[in-house]
Every structure is written in C-alpha cells, then in structure tokens.
Amino acid sequence: MTTAPGRGPAPLVLGAYLRSLRLAKRLKLAEAADVIRSSMAKLSRMETGRVPLRWQDVSMLLAHYGVTDRPTIEAAREWTAMDCRGVIGDAAPGWQDRLRACEHHASAISVYTSVTVPRIAQAVGCPVDDLTLVTAATDEARVRVHSLIPGQPGQDVTILVDGAMLLRTLGHPLAMATQMAHLHRLATSAGGPRVLAVPLQSGALPPVGNLYRFEIFGHELWVEEGYSATYTTGADSERYRNCFDAGLAAAKGAKMSAAMLKVAGIRFEKLAKPKTSGDVLERLTS
C-alpha cells in the first residue's frame, strides 16, 4: 500500500466521507453525479481520493446530503485545500463520521488500542467506557457505526490490545467485563479478526487512544484517535508504522491472547461485584 506522491490524507478521508453520506441517502452514483453536473466516473474518482476535491463540488454534495451546519461546512472547505498536506487534525463536528467512513471503506484495518476498546470491536448495545461515552455524545451521527460481528466475513482486521487495558478501566468494571467477553468471542470465532495481546513487559508504547492503519482505495492511511483524529500518510506515518510493528512483534499468539482476554474479563467481573460490609471489615482487620 502506498500514497501517491504529493498527496496527503485529505482526499482519501473526505472522499470516503462523501461516499458514506451518499450511501446513507441510498443514492446511486448517477443521481449524485447529476448534482454536480458531472459523470459517474469523476464522482467515483472523487470518492476514492484519486483526484483533488474542488470546494464547489464538495459544497453542493454536502448540501444535497443534508449536511448544512456551519462548523462542518467550514471544516470541509479547509479539507479541500489540504491535498498535499501529510498530517491533518480533525476535531470539527462530524470527525467521528469521517473516521467511521474510513472504517467502512477500508479493505483491511489494523488497530492498536491502549485505553478503550475500538468501536469496531465493541459489543453493540452493551455498556462502554467513559472515553467512548464522552466522544460519542459530541455530535449527531450521519454515518452508521461500523461493528464487527463474530464470524462475519469481509475485511481483514487485526486488533492489538495493550496489556495495560487488560488491567485498568476508564469506566465501570462491568462495562470492561462485557467488552472483554465480546473481544474474546471475536478472537475465537471462525473467520473473526485477529485479536492479539501485547504484554506490558514488551516495552511497546502505543499512543493514548487508538492507532489505526487503513488500507483504503489502494493507499495506506494512519489515524490516531482520542478526543479527535489525526490523519497521516507517506513518510509522515513512520513513527506510527514503527509503533505498530513493535507491538505486533511483541504480541502473544492467538490462543494465548484469547486466554488473556478471558482472564481479564473474569477479573473485571469480580471488580464489578458490590462489596459487602463484611468485605470491608475483613480488609480492615487483615
């Protein structure tokens, strides 16, 4: 996977966003192409980041897709001027939609997580951690959440779980117990993603949050996600690439990793159980 010389992440991310918005409206390429008085071929190239995006086209498409809030529009205008920039930050409204769009359209996803279970691997409808609750409440979702289901065929997915996350929780322990159980189901399901645990002793230090590597539209795209997203391509991605490679080299095998997830889930279940007055007295007198 490569990124075309002189191209940054903006065309890939904004193109994926436009494609997801179109699909959410159930519009065909021909219908959307008519909006900008263009051909289906050109719109397809726009959606896959193969041509620079003109603000006039982007603004007309966004309006047609129902995106009218000023902060999102202004952010999209800036993105059309970022064709050659190798590192871009995205904290504008809709940043999660743009990240989800990349998840939807990537042929392969690798993620290194150190604090929170990435949304693609969370158990839908079950408790989550505090970081997810805070970021999920920031803006209205226009792109549906991309979730992995046990046994679901499709994308090539690898999830590296930092050992620290198996020992701590940012929210209620029951939330982590639920999510660890779901990760374990994913890891042990036929055709499921590779879920590998990276021991603390390995010395591999991922960013605080989630580090993604997408293979999208024939290119490699890296994303650091926390309370916003930072996108990089090409030589600017070297530190992220080195970080992920170090974690992958230190990760335990699939069977050992699954066992570690199971033990972590049991541990969080125990932490979630309310303590009785007898438990307190026992600790104070022991």
CSV table of C-alpha atoms in Angstrom, one decimal:
chain,number,residue,atom,x,y,z
A,1,MET,CA,0.0,0.0,0.0
A,2,THR,CA,1.3,3.4,-0.9
A,3,THR,CA,0.2,7.0,-1.1
A,4,ALA,CA,0.6,8.8,-4.4
A,5,PRO,CA,3.5,11.3,-4.4
A,6,GLY,CA,2.4,14.8,-3.4
A,7,ARG,CA,-0.9,13.6,-2.0
A,8,GLY,CA,-1.9,13.8,1.7
A,9,PRO,CA,-4.7,12.1,3.6
A,10,ALA,CA,-7.4,14.7,2.9
A,11,PRO,CA,-8.7,13.4,-0.5
A,12,LEU,CA,-8.9,9.9,0.9
A,13,VAL,CA,-10.8,10.8,4.1
A,14,LEU,CA,-13.1,13.4,2.6
A,15,GLY,CA,-13.8,11.1,-0.4
A,16,ALA,CA,-14.7,8.2,1.9
A,17,TYR,CA,-16.9,10.6,3.9
A,18,LEU,CA,-18.8,11.8,0.8
A,19,ARG,CA,-19.3,8.2,-0.3
A,20,SER,CA,-20.7,7.2,3.1
A,21,LEU,CA,-23.0,10.2,3.1
A,22,ARG,CA,-24.3,9.2,-0.4
A,23,LEU,CA,-24.8,5.6,0.6
A,24,ALA,CA,-26.6,6.7,3.8
A,25,LYS,CA,-29.1,8.5,1.5
A,26,ARG,CA,-29.4,5.4,-0.7
A,27,LEU,CA,-28.3,7.5,-3.8
A,28,LYS,CA,-26.7,5.9,-6.8
A,29,LEU,CA,-23.6,7.3,-8.4
A,30,ALA,CA,-25.5,8.7,-11.3
A,31,GLU,CA,-28.0,10.5,-9.1
A,32,ALA,CA,-25.2,12.2,-7.1
A,33,ALA,CA,-23.2,12.9,-10.2
A,34,ASP,CA,-26.1,14.9,-11.6
A,35,VAL,CA,-26.0,17.2,-8.6
A,36,ILE,CA,-22.5,18.5,-9.6
A,37,ARG,CA,-23.2,18.1,-13.3
A,38,SER,CA,-20.5,15.5,-13.7
A,39,SER,CA,-20.0,12.0,-14.8
A,40,MET,CA,-20.3,8.9,-12.6
A,41,ALA,CA,-16.6,8.2,-13.4
A,42,LYS,CA,-15.5,11.5,-12.0
A,43,LEU,CA,-17.6,11.2,-8.9
A,44,SER,CA,-16.2,7.7,-8.3
A,45,ARG,CA,-12.7,9.2,-8.5
A,46,MET,CA,-13.6,11.9,-6.1
A,47,GLU,CA,-15.0,9.4,-3.6
A,48,THR,CA,-11.9,7.2,-3.8
A,49,GLY,CA,-9.4,10.1,-3.4
A,50,ARG,CA,-8.0,9.7,-6.9
A,51,VAL,CA,-8.5,13.4,-7.9
A,52,PRO,CA,-8.3,16.7,-5.9
A,53,LEU,CA,-11.6,17.7,-4.5
A,54,ARG,CA,-13.0,21.1,-5.6
A,55,TRP,CA,-14.9,23.0,-2.9
A,56,GLN,CA,-17.7,23.9,-5.3
A,57,ASP,CA,-18.4,20.2,-5.9
A,58,VAL,CA,-18.0,19.2,-2.2
A,59,SER,CA,-20.3,22.0,-1.0
A,60,MET,CA,-23.0,21.1,-3.5
A,61,LEU,CA,-22.8,17.4,-2.5
A,62,LEU,CA,-22.8,18.1,1.2
A,63,ALA,CA,-25.9,20.3,0.9
A,64,HIS,CA,-27.6,17.6,-1.2
A,65,TYR,CA,-26.8,15.0,1.5
A,66,GLY,CA,-28.3,17.3,4.2
A,67,VAL,CA,-25.0,18.5,5.8
A,68,THR,CA,-25.7,22.2,6.5
A,69,ASP,CA,-24.2,23.1,9.9
A,70,ARG,CA,-21.6,25.8,9.6
A,71,PRO,CA,-18.7,24.2,11.6
A,72,THR,CA,-18.8,21.0,9.4
A,73,ILE,CA,-19.1,23.1,6.2
A,74,GLU,CA,-16.1,25.3,7.2
A,75,ALA,CA,-14.1,22.2,8.1
A,76,ALA,CA,-14.9,20.6,4.8
A,77,ARG,CA,-13.8,23.8,2.9
A,78,GLU,CA,-10.4,23.6,4.7
A,79,TRP,CA,-10.0,19.9,3.8
A,80,THR,CA,-10.4,20.7,0.1
A,81,ALA,CA,-7.3,22.9,0.4
A,82,MET,CA,-5.2,20.2,2.1
A,83,ASP,CA,-4.4,18.0,-0.9
A,84,CYS,CA,-0.7,17.8,-0.4
A,85,ARG,CA,-0.5,18.1,3.4
A,86,GLY,CA,0.8,14.9,5.0
A,87,VAL,CA,-0.6,15.4,8.6
A,88,ILE,CA,-4.0,16.8,9.3
A,89,GLY,CA,-6.0,17.1,12.5
A,90,ASP,CA,-9.8,16.7,12.6
A,91,ALA,CA,-11.6,17.9,15.6
A,92,ALA,CA,-14.5,19.5,13.8
A,93,PRO,CA,-18.1,18.3,14.2
A,94,GLY,CA,-18.5,15.1,12.2
A,95,TRP,CA,-14.9,13.9,12.9
A,96,GLN,CA,-16.3,10.6,14.1
A,97,ASP,CA,-18.4,10.2,10.9
A,98,ARG,CA,-15.2,10.7,8.8
A,99,LEU,CA,-13.4,8.1,10.8
A,100,ARG,CA,-16.3,5.7,10.5
A,101,ALA,CA,-16.4,6.3,6.8
A,102,CYS,CA,-12.7,5.2,6.6
A,103,GLU,CA,-13.6,2.1,8.6
A,104,HIS,CA,-16.5,1.2,6.2
A,105,HIS,CA,-14.4,1.5,3.0
A,106,ALA,CA,-11.1,0.1,4.1
A,107,SER,CA,-10.2,-3.3,2.7
A,108,ALA,CA,-8.1,-4.0,5.7
A,109,ILE,CA,-8.0,-2.5,9.2
A,110,SER,CA,-5.3,-2.8,11.9
A,111,VAL,CA,-5.8,-1.0,15.2
A,112,TYR,CA,-3.5,-0.8,18.3
A,113,THR,CA,-5.5,0.1,21.4
A,114,SER,CA,-4.3,1.1,24.8
A,115,VAL,CA,-7.2,2.8,26.6
A,116,THR,CA,-10.6,1.9,25.1
A,117,VAL,CA,-12.0,-1.0,23.0
A,118,PRO,CA,-12.2,0.5,19.5
A,119,ARG,CA,-15.8,1.0,18.3
A,120,ILE,CA,-15.5,-1.6,15.5
A,121,ALA,CA,-14.9,-4.2,18.2
A,122,GLN,CA,-17.3,-3.1,20.8
A,123,ALA,CA,-20.4,-5.1,21.8
A,124,VAL,CA,-23.3,-3.2,20.3
A,125,GLY,CA,-25.9,-2.1,22.8
A,126,CYS,CA,-23.7,-3.1,25.8
A,127,PRO,CA,-22.0,-0.8,28.4
A,128,VAL,CA,-18.9,1.0,27.2
A,129,ASP,CA,-16.1,3.0,28.9
A,130,ASP,CA,-16.1,6.7,29.8
A,131,LEU,CA,-14.0,7.8,26.9
A,132,THR,CA,-16.4,6.3,24.4
A,133,LEU,CA,-19.4,7.9,26.2
A,134,VAL,CA,-17.8,11.3,26.1
A,135,THR,CA,-16.8,11.2,22.4
A,136,ALA,CA,-20.0,9.6,21.3
A,137,ALA,CA,-22.0,12.5,22.7
A,138,THR,CA,-20.2,15.2,20.8
A,139,ASP,CA,-22.3,15.3,17.6
A,140,GLU,CA,-25.1,13.6,15.7
A,141,ALA,CA,-24.0,10.6,13.7
A,142,ARG,CA,-24.6,10.7,9.9
A,143,VAL,CA,-22.6,7.6,9.2
A,144,ARG,CA,-23.6,4.4,11.0
A,145,VAL,CA,-21.2,2.7,13.4
A,146,HIS,CA,-19.1,0.0,11.7
A,147,SER,CA,-19.2,-3.1,14.0
A,148,LEU,CA,-17.5,-6.4,13.8
A,149,ILE,CA,-19.8,-9.4,14.3
A,150,PRO,CA,-18.4,-12.9,15.4
A,151,GLY,CA,-18.0,-15.0,12.3
A,152,GLN,CA,-18.7,-12.1,9.9
A,153,PRO,CA,-16.7,-12.4,6.7
A,154,GLY,CA,-15.3,-9.4,4.9
A,155,GLN,CA,-12.5,-7.1,5.9
A,156,ASP,CA,-9.1,-8.3,7.1
A,157,VAL,CA,-8.9,-7.0,10.7
A,158,THR,CA,-6.1,-7.1,13.2
A,159,ILE,CA,-6.6,-5.7,16.8
A,160,LEU,CA,-3.6,-5.3,19.1
A,161,VAL,CA,-4.6,-4.9,22.7
A,162,ASP,CA,-2.1,-3.2,25.0
A,163,GLY,CA,-1.6,-5.1,28.2
A,164,ALA,CA,-2.4,-2.1,30.3
A,165,MET,CA,-6.0,-2.2,29.1
A,166,LEU,CA,-6.4,-5.7,30.5
A,167,LEU,CA,-5.6,-4.3,34.0
A,168,ARG,CA,-7.4,-1.0,34.2
A,169,THR,CA,-10.8,0.5,33.3
A,170,LEU,CA,-11.9,4.1,32.5
A,171,GLY,CA,-15.5,3.3,33.4
A,172,HIS,CA,-17.5,0.8,35.4
A,173,PRO,CA,-15.7,-2.6,35.5
A,174,LEU,CA,-18.9,-4.3,34.3
A,175,ALA,CA,-18.5,-2.4,31.0
A,176,MET,CA,-15.0,-3.7,30.6
A,177,ALA,CA,-16.1,-7.2,31.5
A,178,THR,CA,-18.7,-7.1,28.8
A,179,GLN,CA,-16.3,-5.7,26.2
A,180,MET,CA,-13.6,-8.2,27.1
A,181,ALA,CA,-16.1,-11.1,26.7
A,182,HIS,CA,-17.0,-9.7,23.3
A,183,LEU,CA,-13.4,-9.4,22.2
A,184,HIS,CA,-12.9,-13.0,23.3
A,185,ARG,CA,-15.8,-14.1,21.1
A,186,LEU,CA,-14.4,-12.2,18.2
A,187,ALA,CA,-11.0,-13.7,18.7
A,188,THR,CA,-12.3,-17.3,18.9
A,189,SER,CA,-14.9,-17.1,16.2
A,190,ALA,CA,-14.4,-18.7,12.8
A,191,GLY,CA,-13.2,-16.1,10.3
A,192,GLY,CA,-13.1,-13.5,13.0
A,193,PRO,CA,-10.5,-10.8,13.4
A,194,ARG,CA,-7.0,-11.4,14.8
A,195,VAL,CA,-7.1,-10.1,18.4
A,196,LEU,CA,-3.6,-10.2,19.9
A,197,ALA,CA,-2.5,-9.0,23.4
A,198,VAL,CA,0.8,-7.1,23.8
A,199,PRO,CA,2.4,-7.7,27.2
A,200,LEU,CA,3.3,-4.7,29.3
A,201,GLN,CA,6.9,-6.1,29.6
A,202,SER,CA,7.4,-5.7,25.8
A,203,GLY,CA,8.1,-2.0,26.1
A,204,ALA,CA,5.9,-1.2,23.1
A,205,LEU,CA,4.2,2.1,23.8
A,206,PRO,CA,1.1,2.9,21.7
A,207,PRO,CA,-0.5,6.3,21.6
A,208,VAL,CA,-3.1,7.1,24.3
A,209,GLY,CA,-6.2,6.1,22.5
A,210,ASN,CA,-6.5,4.1,19.3
A,211,LEU,CA,-3.9,3.9,16.4
A,212,TYR,CA,-5.4,2.7,13.1
A,213,ARG,CA,-3.9,1.6,9.9
A,214,PHE,CA,-6.3,1.5,7.0
A,215,GLU,CA,-5.8,0.1,3.5
A,216,ILE,CA,-8.2,2.3,1.7
A,217,PHE,CA,-8.7,2.8,-2.0
A,218,GLY,CA,-5.2,1.3,-2.7
A,219,HIS,CA,-3.4,3.5,-0.2
A,220,GLU,CA,-2.2,3.3,3.4
A,221,LEU,CA,-3.7,5.7,5.9
A,222,TRP,CA,-2.8,6.1,9.6
A,223,VAL,CA,-5.1,7.6,12.2
A,224,GLU,CA,-4.6,8.5,15.8
A,225,GLU,CA,-7.9,8.7,17.6
A,226,GLY,CA,-8.6,10.2,21.1
A,227,TYR,CA,-11.0,13.1,21.6
A,228,SER,CA,-10.3,13.9,17.9
A,229,ALA,CA,-8.5,12.3,15.0
A,230,THR,CA,-5.1,12.9,13.3
A,231,TYR,CA,-4.6,11.5,9.8
A,232,THR,CA,-1.2,10.8,8.2
A,233,THR,CA,0.2,9.3,5.0
A,234,GLY,CA,3.5,8.6,3.5
A,235,ALA,CA,6.8,9.4,5.3
A,236,ASP,CA,4.8,11.3,8.0
A,237,SER,CA,3.5,8.0,9.1
A,238,GLU,CA,6.9,6.5,10.0
A,239,ARG,CA,6.6,6.8,13.8
A,240,TYR,CA,3.1,5.2,13.7
A,241,ARG,CA,4.3,2.4,11.5
A,242,ASN,CA,7.3,1.7,13.8
A,243,CYS,CA,5.0,1.7,16.9
A,244,PHE,CA,2.6,-0.8,15.3
A,245,ASP,CA,5.4,-3.0,14.1
A,246,ALA,CA,6.9,-3.1,17.6
A,247,GLY,CA,3.6,-4.1,19.1
A,248,LEU,CA,2.9,-6.7,16.5
A,249,ALA,CA,6.4,-8.2,17.0
A,250,ALA,CA,5.8,-8.4,20.8
A,251,ALA,CA,2.2,-9.7,20.7
A,252,LYS,CA,1.3,-13.1,22.1
A,253,GLY,CA,-0.1,-15.7,19.7
A,254,ALA,CA,-3.8,-16.0,19.1
A,255,LYS,CA,-4.5,-18.8,21.6
A,256,MET,CA,-2.6,-17.1,24.5
A,257,SER,CA,-4.1,-13.7,23.7
A,258,ALA,CA,-7.6,-15.2,23.8
A,259,ALA,CA,-6.8,-16.7,27.2
A,260,MET,CA,-5.6,-13.4,28.5
A,261,LEU,CA,-8.8,-11.7,27.3
A,262,LYS,CA,-10.9,-14.3,29.1
A,263,VAL,CA,-8.9,-13.9,32.4
A,264,ALA,CA,-9.2,-10.1,32.1
A,265,GLY,CA,-13.0,-10.4,31.6
A,266,ILE,CA,-13.3,-12.6,34.7
A,267,ARG,CA,-11.2,-10.1,36.7
A,268,PHE,CA,-13.4,-7.1,35.7
A,269,GLU,CA,-16.5,-9.2,36.6
A,270,LYS,CA,-15.1,-9.7,40.1
A,271,LEU,CA,-14.3,-6.0,40.4
A,272,ALA,CA,-17.9,-5.1,39.4
A,273,LYS,CA,-19.4,-7.1,42.2
A,274,PRO,CA,-20.5,-4.8,45.1
A,275,LYS,CA,-18.6,-5.2,48.3
A,276,THR,CA,-20.5,-6.1,51.5
A,277,SER,CA,-19.8,-4.6,54.9
A,278,GLY,CA,-18.2,-7.9,55.8
A,279,ASP,CA,-15.7,-7.5,52.9
A,280,VAL,CA,-14.7,-4.0,54.2
A,281,LEU,CA,-14.3,-5.3,57.8
A,282,GLU,CA,-12.2,-8.2,56.6
A,283,ARG,CA,-9.8,-5.9,54.7
A,284,LEU,CA,-9.6,-3.5,57.7
A,285,THR,CA,-8.7,-6.3,60.1
A,286,SER,CA,-6.5,-8.4,58.0
